[in-house]
Amino acid sequence: MTVQTFIPSAVKAASENTVTQPTHTTDVSIKKLYIETQGCQMNEYDSHRMADLLGDSHGYVLTDNPNDADILLMNTCSIREKAQEKVFSGLGRWRKLKEQNPDLVIGVGGCVASQEGDNIQKRAPYVDMVFGPQTLHRLPQMLDQHQAQVEKPKKEKIKLVDISFPDIEKFDFLPEPRVEGFKAFVSIMEGCSKYCSFCVVPYTRGEEVSRPLDDVLAEIAGLAEKGVREISLLGQNVNGYRGETFEGEICTFPELLRLVAEIPGIGRLRYTTSHPLEFSDDLIQCYRDLPQMVSHLHLPVQSGSNDVLQAMKRNHTIDVYIDKIAKLRKVRPDMHLSSDFIIGFPGETDEHFAETLQFIKDLDFDHSYSFVYSKRPGTPASELPDDTPEQVKKDRLAQVQQVIKQSSIDKTDAMLGKIERVLIEKVSDKDPNVLVGTADNTRLVTFIGDATWVGRFAEIEITEIKTLNLVYGELLNLEPDVA
Ligand code: SAH
Ligand code: F3S
């Protein structure tokens, strides 16, 4: 049997539930892997690494059909209750597949695995392997262990559960990411030590650990050589990056950005997600000095009320946020800003909510994400009295989302006549003369051009607004390839 080269997909934008895209194969002798990814971009990144890992070690190829798979992996999210509920309903469906095919291997990873540990197997005994976000690199060994004990009687089998936090070891064991397309995520730190009172991340992913500087730079240089032009640096508190240098010194996030910008080929830099407290003056200077930095920033604030911010343990006031944005807009007047908001936090009054609504209007966000507060077991906020009726929270959310949507529409409309820097990503599926790219603010831009330009940056004048997320334009200037 010849094992096909494994090529993971271009990474999709984070959504609540995605399937890591397959390399199609019709060869039935090839072992197939199906991964369901829930939650954030970190999970998207981790799922791709899992696929790389099992592709390299055991020759698995991704499939988009769970009925067709030899292994099913669920990379789970526990940030809100709804996400967590999805896990057991999803596993219930997989149980039926296992009844039809007893050789099927089922693994559960990610933050629910981290939180629940062997409870997963108590509720779903047909799950063979449980691994956490920091132990996914041990998947090949776990799979071998599973296979070695398949024939053993049940009472002799050891439970395959590993949800420990072995520091940053994970990255040392992952194969070099394989590339498709011009954009890539690079995880630079794991975990979070901010302990916002509502958030489960420090407990599921552990405290902050940064990858060593040289590892990050080498990974990015390798990606650039393979044609990647846009890098998104990932971390739960990405601007808290403190990576060790070869000389044993500490490299901060702005210093890292400057070094990445020097790598030939990297024409655009994004990052997610940052905390306002560590949004330093030095980081603001990077926006002034580095043309590779996109004019788009996702800086979650969570609430427009100082009382609520304090109860959330965000450790800053609204004025601190406003000042930082004002400084940023001084060096980058065209900055597109987005944020996250939690609505209905315990103790949020009508007045607090009105402050949030006003804040969203004042700050002129490009788009934002908003969620009803979800009580997470083990977090300090879960102890707070919460007497706001669910319906009131839902009504508040609807109001916020209305304001957010209108400002997104206004921002897209405002692109008309402007010049946008676009990374040309592909030829349109519908018309071979039309190219498709993304602007700094993530809107899709289409224009007439030549297929050989794909992978380059261009200045495009926007001539028509098509939808909230799609605009048409005309080429003004094609940048030379940055490699
Ligand atoms: N450091 C990451 C946090 C990931 S959580 C970041 O800043 O993006 C992503 C968002 O989920 C948070 O910003 C917050 O708005 C929301 N969130 C986190 N915990 C939540 C909870 N218990 N209930 C509702 N929304 C929550
Ligand atoms: Fe969560 Fe706050 Fe960290 S939202 S991921 S504890 S910055």
Short mmCIF file of C-alpha atoms and ligand atoms in Angstrom, two decimals:
data_model
loop_
_atom_site.label_atom_id
_atom_site.label_comp_id
_atom_site.label_asym_id
_atom_site.label_seq_id
_atom_site.Cartn_x
_atom_site.Cartn_y
_atom_site.Cartn_z
CA MET A 1 0.00 0.00 0.00
CA THR A 2 1.32 3.43 -0.79
CA VAL A 3 0.45 5.96 1.82
CA GLN A 4 -0.61 9.22 0.26
CA THR A 5 1.14 12.36 1.30
CA PHE A 6 -1.00 14.00 3.93
CA ILE A 7 -1.92 17.61 3.34
CA PRO A 8 -4.02 19.42 5.92
CA SER A 9 -6.52 22.00 4.85
CA ALA A 10 -6.28 25.73 4.86
CA VAL A 11 -7.48 26.74 8.27
CA LYS A 12 -11.04 27.93 8.33
CA ALA A 13 -12.21 30.91 10.33
CA ALA A 14 -13.20 29.86 13.80
CA SER A 15 -16.81 28.88 14.09
CA GLU A 16 -18.72 27.00 16.71
CA ASN A 17 -18.32 23.68 14.97
CA THR A 18 -16.06 22.81 12.11
CA VAL A 19 -14.71 19.71 10.50
CA THR A 20 -11.04 19.82 9.63
CA GLN A 21 -11.04 19.63 5.86
CA PRO A 22 -10.09 16.38 4.22
CA THR A 23 -7.53 15.34 1.70
CA HIS A 24 -9.78 13.33 -0.54
CA THR A 25 -8.91 9.77 -1.24
CA THR A 26 -10.83 6.94 -2.84
CA ASP A 27 -8.40 4.23 -1.71
CA VAL A 28 -10.35 2.12 0.80
CA SER A 29 -7.14 0.57 2.21
CA ILE A 30 -6.06 3.95 3.61
CA LYS A 31 -6.97 4.53 7.23
CA LYS A 32 -9.19 7.53 7.71
CA LEU A 33 -9.46 10.11 10.44
CA TYR A 34 -12.39 12.41 11.13
CA ILE A 35 -11.96 15.42 13.43
CA GLU A 36 -14.78 17.58 14.73
CA THR A 37 -13.46 20.89 15.99
CA GLN A 38 -15.47 23.00 18.39
CA GLY A 39 -14.67 26.48 19.67
CA CYS A 40 -11.75 28.82 19.17
CA GLN A 41 -8.88 29.23 16.73
CA MET A 42 -6.53 27.55 19.20
CA ASN A 43 -8.63 24.43 18.80
CA GLU A 44 -8.57 24.83 15.01
CA TYR A 45 -4.79 24.98 15.20
CA ASP A 46 -4.62 21.99 17.53
CA SER A 47 -6.88 19.92 15.27
CA HIS A 48 -4.59 20.51 12.34
CA ARG A 49 -1.63 19.44 14.43
CA MET A 50 -3.48 16.25 15.48
CA ALA A 51 -4.15 15.47 11.84
CA ASP A 52 -0.49 16.13 10.96
CA LEU A 53 0.63 13.94 13.81
CA LEU A 54 -1.53 10.91 13.00
CA GLY A 55 -0.82 11.39 9.29
CA ASP A 56 2.91 11.17 9.99
CA SER A 57 2.90 8.46 12.61
CA HIS A 58 0.18 6.12 11.36
CA GLY A 59 -0.57 7.25 7.81
CA TYR A 60 -4.08 8.49 8.59
CA VAL A 61 -5.79 10.65 5.99
CA LEU A 62 -8.59 13.05 6.85
CA THR A 63 -12.11 12.33 5.75
CA ASP A 64 -15.14 14.63 5.96
CA ASN A 65 -17.46 11.69 6.54
CA PRO A 66 -17.62 10.21 10.07
CA ASN A 67 -19.31 7.07 8.68
CA ASP A 68 -16.21 6.42 6.66
CA ALA A 69 -13.63 6.91 9.42
CA ASP A 70 -11.44 4.49 11.39
CA ILE A 71 -10.85 7.10 14.10
CA LEU A 72 -13.19 9.83 15.28
CA LEU A 73 -11.70 12.68 17.30
CA MET A 74 -13.71 15.42 18.97
CA ASN A 75 -11.73 18.54 19.88
CA THR A 76 -14.03 20.13 22.42
CA CYS A 77 -14.76 23.59 23.86
CA SER A 78 -16.04 24.39 27.35
CA ILE A 79 -16.09 28.18 27.26
CA ARG A 80 -19.88 28.28 27.54
CA GLU A 81 -22.43 25.73 28.69
CA LYS A 82 -23.93 25.30 25.23
CA ALA A 83 -20.59 24.28 23.78
CA GLN A 84 -20.16 21.73 26.53
CA GLU A 85 -23.61 20.23 25.95
CA LYS A 86 -22.70 19.57 22.34
CA VAL A 87 -20.04 17.09 23.38
CA PHE A 88 -22.27 14.40 24.82
CA SER A 89 -24.96 14.77 22.18
CA GLY A 90 -22.25 14.45 19.50
CA LEU A 91 -20.76 11.43 21.23
CA GLY A 92 -24.21 9.83 21.34
CA ARG A 93 -24.25 9.91 17.54
CA TRP A 94 -20.79 8.40 17.37
CA ARG A 95 -21.84 5.60 19.73
CA LYS A 96 -24.21 4.35 17.01
CA LEU A 97 -21.32 4.25 14.53
CA LYS A 98 -19.28 2.21 16.98
CA GLU A 99 -22.14 -0.25 17.39
CA GLN A 100 -21.95 -0.85 13.64
CA ASN A 101 -18.15 -0.93 13.59
CA PRO A 102 -16.59 -2.15 16.88
CA ASP A 103 -13.06 -1.41 15.56
CA LEU A 104 -13.85 2.28 15.38
CA VAL A 105 -11.63 4.32 17.74
CA ILE A 106 -13.18 7.33 19.49
CA GLY A 107 -11.06 10.03 21.15
CA VAL A 108 -12.08 13.19 23.00
CA GLY A 109 -9.65 16.09 23.39
CA GLY A 110 -9.76 19.81 24.12
CA CYS A 111 -11.12 21.77 27.07
CA VAL A 112 -14.11 19.57 28.01
CA ALA A 113 -11.74 16.61 28.14
CA SER A 114 -9.44 18.66 30.34
CA GLN A 115 -12.25 19.59 32.67
CA GLU A 116 -14.06 16.25 32.84
CA GLY A 117 -11.12 13.80 32.63
CA ASP A 118 -12.26 10.23 33.18
CA ASN A 119 -15.84 11.41 33.78
CA ILE A 120 -16.08 11.41 30.00
CA GLN A 121 -15.67 7.65 29.96
CA LYS A 122 -18.06 7.28 32.90
CA ARG A 123 -20.79 8.97 30.87
CA ALA A 124 -19.67 7.58 27.52
CA PRO A 125 -17.85 4.27 28.12
CA TYR A 126 -17.39 3.72 24.37
CA VAL A 127 -14.81 6.57 24.31
CA ASP A 128 -11.34 4.98 23.96
CA MET A 129 -8.99 7.92 24.57
CA VAL A 130 -9.22 11.20 26.47
CA PHE A 131 -6.50 13.82 26.03
CA GLY A 132 -6.16 17.49 26.93
CA PRO A 133 -5.01 20.52 24.91
CA GLN A 134 -1.47 20.08 26.26
CA THR A 135 -1.16 16.34 25.66
CA LEU A 136 -2.43 15.98 22.12
CA HIS A 137 1.12 15.27 20.94
CA ARG A 138 0.89 11.96 22.81
CA LEU A 139 -1.97 10.79 20.57
CA PRO A 140 0.14 8.36 18.50
CA GLN A 141 1.34 6.58 21.66
CA MET A 142 -2.18 6.54 23.07
CA LEU A 143 -3.44 4.99 19.87
CA ASP A 144 -0.73 2.31 20.04
CA GLN A 145 -1.63 1.61 23.66
CA HIS A 146 -5.27 1.35 22.70
CA GLN A 147 -4.54 -1.04 19.89
CA ALA A 148 -2.29 -3.16 22.11
CA GLN A 149 -5.11 -3.75 24.57
CA VAL A 150 -8.05 -4.11 22.19
CA GLU A 151 -8.16 -7.89 22.60
CA LYS A 152 -7.76 -7.83 26.39
CA PRO A 153 -10.73 -8.44 28.70
CA LYS A 154 -12.33 -5.24 29.96
CA LYS A 155 -11.02 -5.48 33.52
CA GLU A 156 -7.40 -5.73 32.32
CA LYS A 157 -7.59 -2.65 30.16
CA ILE A 158 -6.01 0.54 31.45
CA LYS A 159 -7.96 3.75 30.97
CA LEU A 160 -6.36 5.98 28.38
CA VAL A 161 -6.81 9.39 29.96
CA ASP A 162 -4.05 12.01 29.86
CA ILE A 163 -5.08 15.56 30.60
CA SER A 164 -1.91 16.76 32.33
CA PHE A 165 -0.15 20.08 31.66
CA PRO A 166 3.40 19.02 30.77
CA ASP A 167 4.57 22.61 30.23
CA ILE A 168 5.23 23.47 26.61
CA GLU A 169 6.49 19.98 25.72
CA LYS A 170 3.67 19.62 23.18
CA PHE A 171 5.36 21.83 20.60
CA ASP A 172 8.57 19.81 20.71
CA PHE A 173 6.72 16.74 19.52
CA LEU A 174 4.54 18.14 16.80
CA PRO A 175 5.57 17.73 13.19
CA GLU A 176 6.26 20.84 11.15
CA PRO A 177 2.89 22.20 10.01
CA ARG A 178 2.08 21.48 6.40
CA VAL A 179 0.78 24.27 4.32
CA GLU A 180 -2.05 24.86 1.91
CA GLY A 181 -2.80 28.40 0.89
CA PHE A 182 -1.26 31.68 1.93
CA LYS A 183 -2.45 32.09 5.50
CA ALA A 184 -1.37 30.19 8.60
CA PHE A 185 -1.96 30.21 12.32
CA VAL A 186 1.04 29.92 14.61
CA SER A 187 0.46 29.24 18.28
CA ILE A 188 2.99 31.19 20.35
CA MET A 189 1.73 30.66 23.88
CA GLU A 190 -0.61 28.36 25.73
CA GLY A 191 -2.99 28.93 28.59
CA CYS A 192 -3.88 32.08 30.49
CA SER A 193 -2.96 33.45 33.92
CA LYS A 194 -5.42 36.35 33.96
CA TYR A 195 -8.18 34.46 35.80
CA CYS A 196 -11.08 36.66 34.73
CA SER A 197 -13.80 35.64 37.20
CA PHE A 198 -16.12 34.17 34.54
CA CYS A 199 -13.59 32.23 32.49
CA VAL A 200 -12.69 28.56 32.47
CA VAL A 201 -9.59 28.82 30.26
CA PRO A 202 -6.93 29.01 33.03
CA TYR A 203 -8.35 25.79 34.47
CA THR A 204 -8.71 23.88 31.20
CA ARG A 205 -5.59 25.04 29.36
CA GLY A 206 -3.44 25.85 32.34
CA GLU A 207 -1.44 28.95 33.16
CA GLU A 208 0.45 30.93 30.53
CA VAL A 209 3.48 29.26 28.99
CA SER A 210 5.25 30.86 26.02
CA ARG A 211 7.04 28.96 23.29
CA PRO A 212 10.73 29.74 22.98
CA LEU A 213 11.44 32.56 20.54
CA ASP A 214 13.62 30.55 18.17
CA ASP A 215 10.97 27.84 17.78
CA VAL A 216 8.37 30.41 16.82
CA LEU A 217 10.66 32.19 14.35
CA ALA A 218 11.79 28.92 12.78
CA GLU A 219 8.19 27.79 12.32
CA ILE A 220 7.24 31.07 10.67
CA ALA A 221 10.32 31.13 8.43
CA GLY A 222 9.46 27.58 7.32
CA LEU A 223 5.88 28.59 6.55
CA ALA A 224 7.07 31.64 4.58
CA GLU A 225 9.37 29.45 2.49
CA LYS A 226 6.37 27.30 1.64
CA GLY A 227 4.46 30.31 0.37
CA VAL A 228 2.61 31.57 3.44
CA ARG A 229 2.19 35.35 3.30
CA GLU A 230 -0.10 36.04 6.26
CA ILE A 231 0.55 34.84 9.79
CA SER A 232 -1.93 34.90 12.66
CA LEU A 233 -0.15 34.55 15.99
CA LEU A 234 -2.34 32.68 18.45
CA GLY A 235 -2.65 32.59 22.20
CA GLN A 236 -5.36 33.06 24.81
CA ASN A 237 -3.50 36.12 26.07
CA VAL A 238 -1.22 36.56 23.10
CA ASN A 239 0.24 39.93 24.06
CA GLY A 240 1.34 38.41 27.34
CA TYR A 241 3.95 36.47 25.30
CA ARG A 242 7.29 36.19 27.10
CA GLY A 243 9.35 33.73 25.11
CA GLU A 244 12.81 32.70 26.10
CA THR A 245 15.57 33.64 23.66
CA PHE A 246 18.54 31.44 22.78
CA GLU A 247 20.60 33.50 25.24
CA GLY A 248 18.11 32.88 28.04
CA GLU A 249 16.59 36.36 27.91
CA ILE A 250 12.91 37.19 27.62
CA CYS A 251 11.40 38.39 24.34
CA THR A 252 8.18 40.41 24.69
CA PHE A 253 5.29 40.39 22.25
CA PRO A 254 6.21 43.68 20.49
CA GLU A 255 9.81 42.45 20.16
CA LEU A 256 8.50 39.23 18.62
CA LEU A 257 6.37 41.18 16.14
CA ARG A 258 9.42 43.16 15.01
CA LEU A 259 11.38 39.97 14.44
CA VAL A 260 8.55 38.26 12.57
CA ALA A 261 8.16 41.32 10.33
CA GLU A 262 11.77 40.85 9.24
CA ILE A 263 11.16 37.35 7.92
CA PRO A 264 11.18 37.50 4.11
CA GLY A 265 7.82 36.58 2.68
CA ILE A 266 5.64 37.62 5.62
CA GLY A 267 3.54 40.43 4.22
CA ARG A 268 0.77 40.53 6.80
CA LEU A 269 0.57 39.97 10.53
CA ARG A 270 -2.47 39.36 12.69
CA TYR A 271 -2.82 38.09 16.22
CA THR A 272 -5.53 36.95 18.57
CA THR A 273 -6.48 37.38 21.33
CA SER A 274 -5.07 40.17 23.41
CA HIS A 275 -5.95 41.62 26.79
CA PRO A 276 -6.26 45.41 27.21
CA LEU A 277 -3.92 45.44 30.22
CA GLU A 278 -1.00 44.20 28.18
CA PHE A 279 -1.78 46.38 25.20
CA SER A 280 1.37 48.39 25.80
CA ASP A 281 2.76 51.59 24.30
CA ASP A 282 5.49 49.47 22.74
CA LEU A 283 2.82 47.39 20.98
CA ILE A 284 1.18 50.59 19.73
CA GLN A 285 4.56 51.65 18.29
CA CYS A 286 4.57 48.43 16.24
CA TYR A 287 1.47 49.72 14.44
CA ARG A 288 3.38 52.87 13.60
CA ASP A 289 6.57 51.09 12.51
CA LEU A 290 5.54 47.82 10.89
CA PRO A 291 3.53 47.99 7.67
CA GLN A 292 2.87 44.25 7.95
CA MET A 293 0.58 44.80 10.95
CA VAL A 294 -3.04 44.78 9.77
CA SER A 295 -5.25 47.75 10.54
CA HIS A 296 -7.53 45.47 12.49
CA LEU A 297 -7.45 44.69 16.18
CA HIS A 298 -9.56 42.31 18.23
CA LEU A 299 -9.31 43.61 21.78
CA PRO A 300 -12.01 42.09 24.02
CA VAL A 301 -13.36 44.44 26.69
CA GLN A 302 -16.38 42.36 27.86
CA SER A 303 -18.43 45.23 29.32
CA GLY A 304 -18.85 49.00 29.13
CA SER A 305 -19.48 49.32 32.87
CA ASN A 306 -16.70 49.81 35.41
CA ASP A 307 -18.69 47.99 38.10
CA VAL A 308 -19.09 44.95 35.90
CA LEU A 309 -15.46 45.05 34.77
CA GLN A 310 -14.41 45.01 38.40
CA ALA A 311 -16.66 42.05 39.20
CA MET A 312 -15.21 40.29 36.18
CA LYS A 313 -11.69 40.88 37.54
CA ARG A 314 -10.55 42.43 34.30
CA ASN A 315 -8.33 44.77 36.36
CA HIS A 316 -8.83 47.89 34.28
CA THR A 317 -11.43 50.58 33.82
CA ILE A 318 -13.25 51.70 30.71
CA ASP A 319 -11.07 54.82 30.55
CA VAL A 320 -7.92 52.69 30.30
CA TYR A 321 -9.42 50.95 27.26
CA ILE A 322 -10.58 54.21 25.68
CA ASP A 323 -7.13 55.81 26.15
CA LYS A 324 -5.32 52.89 24.56
CA ILE A 325 -7.63 52.94 21.54
CA ALA A 326 -7.20 56.71 21.20
CA LYS A 327 -3.39 56.28 21.19
CA LEU A 328 -3.67 53.50 18.64
CA ARG A 329 -5.91 55.53 16.36
CA LYS A 330 -3.37 58.34 16.51
CA VAL A 331 -0.74 56.15 14.83
CA ARG A 332 -3.28 54.25 12.69
CA PRO A 333 -6.34 56.39 12.00
CA ASP A 334 -7.91 53.69 9.81
CA MET A 335 -7.83 51.06 12.57
CA HIS A 336 -10.73 48.58 12.53
CA LEU A 337 -11.62 47.51 16.05
CA SER A 338 -13.55 44.49 17.28
CA SER A 339 -14.37 43.16 20.71
CA ASP A 340 -16.15 40.53 22.79
CA PHE A 341 -19.00 41.34 25.17
CA ILE A 342 -20.57 39.25 27.91
CA ILE A 343 -24.16 40.24 28.56
CA GLY A 344 -26.02 39.42 31.77
CA PHE A 345 -23.00 38.96 34.03
CA PRO A 346 -24.21 38.38 37.64
CA GLY A 347 -25.32 41.73 39.07
CA GLU A 348 -25.55 43.53 35.69
CA THR A 349 -28.31 46.13 36.14
CA ASP A 350 -30.26 48.03 33.47
CA GLU A 351 -27.89 50.97 34.08
CA HIS A 352 -24.78 48.82 33.62
CA PHE A 353 -26.24 47.43 30.43
CA ALA A 354 -27.10 50.92 29.15
CA GLU A 355 -23.44 51.87 29.73
CA THR A 356 -22.31 48.90 27.63
CA LEU A 357 -24.68 49.81 24.83
CA GLN A 358 -23.47 53.41 24.82
CA PHE A 359 -19.85 52.28 24.96
CA ILE A 360 -20.32 50.10 21.85
CA LYS A 361 -21.77 53.06 19.99
CA ASP A 362 -19.01 55.43 21.14
CA LEU A 363 -16.08 53.18 20.32
CA ASP A 364 -17.30 52.64 16.77
CA PHE A 365 -16.48 48.93 16.56
CA ASP A 366 -16.12 47.29 13.19
CA HIS A 367 -17.76 44.11 14.42
CA SER A 368 -17.99 42.33 17.76
CA TYR A 369 -19.00 39.06 19.34
CA SER A 370 -21.50 38.98 22.17
CA PHE A 371 -22.59 36.17 24.44
CA VAL A 372 -25.02 35.73 27.30
CA TYR A 373 -23.03 34.99 30.45
CA SER A 374 -22.71 31.28 31.07
CA LYS A 375 -21.93 30.01 34.54
CA ARG A 376 -18.80 27.85 34.44
CA PRO A 377 -18.18 25.35 37.21
CA GLY A 378 -15.13 26.13 39.34
CA THR A 379 -14.89 29.82 38.36
CA PRO A 380 -15.23 32.56 41.03
CA ALA A 381 -18.19 34.16 39.20
CA SER A 382 -20.15 30.93 39.53
CA GLU A 383 -20.48 31.73 43.25
CA LEU A 384 -22.02 35.17 42.65
CA PRO A 385 -25.76 35.68 43.16
CA ASP A 386 -27.42 36.03 39.79
CA ASP A 387 -31.00 37.23 39.91
CA THR A 388 -31.42 38.70 36.43
CA PRO A 389 -34.13 36.68 34.64
CA GLU A 390 -32.92 34.74 31.58
CA GLN A 391 -35.43 36.55 29.36
CA VAL A 392 -34.02 39.94 30.38
CA LYS A 393 -30.53 38.72 29.46
CA LYS A 394 -31.77 37.48 26.10
CA ASP A 395 -33.49 40.79 25.39
CA ARG A 396 -30.28 42.66 26.26
CA LEU A 397 -28.28 40.39 23.98
CA ALA A 398 -30.70 41.03 21.11
CA GLN A 399 -30.32 44.80 21.60
CA VAL A 400 -26.54 44.60 21.66
CA GLN A 401 -26.44 42.41 18.58
CA GLN A 402 -28.67 44.84 16.73
CA VAL A 403 -26.25 47.71 17.45
CA ILE A 404 -23.23 45.58 16.56
CA LYS A 405 -24.78 44.45 13.28
CA GLN A 406 -25.65 47.99 12.26
CA SER A 407 -22.12 49.17 12.90
CA SER A 408 -20.73 46.29 10.81
CA ILE A 409 -23.01 47.29 7.95
CA ASP A 410 -21.91 50.92 8.30
CA LYS A 411 -18.25 49.87 8.27
CA THR A 412 -18.63 47.82 5.11
CA ASP A 413 -20.54 50.65 3.44
CA ALA A 414 -17.76 53.06 4.39
CA MET A 415 -15.30 51.01 2.31
CA LEU A 416 -16.84 52.38 -0.90
CA GLY A 417 -14.25 54.49 -2.74
CA LYS A 418 -11.47 53.56 -0.29
CA ILE A 419 -8.23 51.81 -1.20
CA GLU A 420 -7.72 48.49 0.56
CA ARG A 421 -4.60 46.31 0.75
CA VAL A 422 -5.70 42.82 -0.21
CA LEU A 423 -4.01 39.43 -0.04
CA ILE A 424 -5.04 37.69 -3.25
CA GLU A 425 -6.00 34.19 -2.19
CA LYS A 426 -7.60 32.47 -5.16
CA VAL A 427 -9.31 32.61 -8.52
CA SER A 428 -13.09 32.85 -8.20
CA ASP A 429 -14.90 29.50 -8.52
CA LYS A 430 -17.45 31.26 -10.72
CA ASP A 431 -15.24 33.22 -13.12
CA PRO A 432 -11.59 32.50 -14.06
CA ASN A 433 -10.98 36.21 -14.68
CA VAL A 434 -11.99 37.21 -11.18
CA LEU A 435 -9.68 37.04 -8.16
CA VAL A 436 -10.71 36.81 -4.52
CA GLY A 437 -8.77 38.22 -1.59
CA THR A 438 -9.18 39.56 1.93
CA ALA A 439 -8.84 43.11 3.18
CA ASP A 440 -7.28 44.03 6.53
CA ASN A 441 -10.75 44.07 8.07
CA THR A 442 -11.37 40.48 6.80
CA ARG A 443 -13.98 41.51 4.20
CA LEU A 444 -13.73 39.52 0.96
CA VAL A 445 -12.72 41.62 -2.02
CA THR A 446 -13.18 40.47 -5.61
CA PHE A 447 -11.76 42.14 -8.73
CA ILE A 448 -10.67 41.36 -12.27
CA GLY A 449 -7.12 40.04 -12.51
CA ASP A 450 -4.73 37.36 -13.61
CA ALA A 451 -4.47 33.92 -11.99
CA THR A 452 -0.67 34.29 -11.73
CA TRP A 453 -1.16 37.09 -9.16
CA VAL A 454 -2.55 34.70 -6.53
CA GLY A 455 -0.44 34.87 -3.35
CA ARG A 456 0.51 38.52 -3.84
CA PHE A 457 -0.74 41.70 -2.21
CA ALA A 458 -2.55 44.39 -4.17
CA GLU A 459 -4.06 47.82 -3.61
CA ILE A 460 -7.68 47.68 -4.67
CA GLU A 461 -10.11 50.57 -4.99
CA ILE A 462 -13.52 49.49 -3.71
CA THR A 463 -16.19 50.23 -6.30
CA GLU A 464 -19.25 48.35 -5.08
CA ILE A 465 -20.58 46.99 -1.79
CA LYS A 466 -22.18 43.62 -2.41
CA THR A 467 -23.01 42.20 1.04
CA LEU A 468 -21.90 42.72 4.63
CA ASN A 469 -18.82 40.63 3.95
CA LEU A 470 -18.23 41.02 0.21
CA VAL A 471 -17.14 44.01 -1.82
CA TYR A 472 -16.04 44.50 -5.45
CA GLY A 473 -13.09 46.57 -6.55
CA GLU A 474 -10.54 47.50 -9.21
CA LEU A 475 -6.80 46.93 -9.18
CA LEU A 476 -4.70 50.05 -8.56
CA ASN A 477 -1.35 48.45 -7.81
CA LEU A 478 0.05 44.94 -7.65
CA GLU A 479 2.83 44.64 -5.08
CA PRO A 480 5.94 42.66 -6.04
CA ASP A 481 6.00 39.21 -4.40
CA VAL A 482 7.38 39.73 -0.89
CA ALA A 483 9.47 36.52 -0.88
N1 SAH B 1 -8.39 35.13 25.81
C1 SAH B 1 -9.48 34.77 25.00
C2 SAH B 1 -10.63 34.30 25.79
C3 SAH B 1 -11.26 33.24 25.11
S1 SAH B 1 -12.86 33.19 25.49
C4 SAH B 1 -9.98 35.99 24.36
O1 SAH B 1 -9.78 37.03 24.96
O2 SAH B 1 -10.61 35.87 23.30
C5 SAH B 1 -13.55 34.16 24.17
C6 SAH B 1 -14.67 34.98 24.66
O3 SAH B 1 -15.68 34.15 25.21
C7 SAH B 1 -14.29 35.92 25.79
O4 SAH B 1 -13.67 37.08 25.33
C8 SAH B 1 -15.63 36.18 26.41
O5 SAH B 1 -16.29 37.26 25.80
C9 SAH B 1 -16.42 34.91 26.13
N2 SAH B 1 -16.58 34.13 27.36
C10 SAH B 1 -15.63 33.58 28.13
N3 SAH B 1 -16.17 32.98 29.21
C11 SAH B 1 -17.50 33.17 29.13
C12 SAH B 1 -18.61 32.81 29.95
N4 SAH B 1 -18.44 32.16 31.10
N5 SAH B 1 -19.85 33.16 29.54
C13 SAH B 1 -20.04 33.84 28.39
N6 SAH B 1 -19.04 34.22 27.57
C14 SAH B 1 -17.78 33.89 27.94
FE1 F3S B 2 -10.24 33.96 29.88
FE2 F3S B 2 -9.66 36.33 30.75
FE3 F3S B 2 -7.72 34.70 30.03
S1 F3S B 2 -11.25 35.85 29.29
S2 F3S B 2 -8.61 33.37 28.50
S3 F3S B 2 -9.08 34.41 31.74
S4 F3S B 2 -7.85 36.91 29.63
#
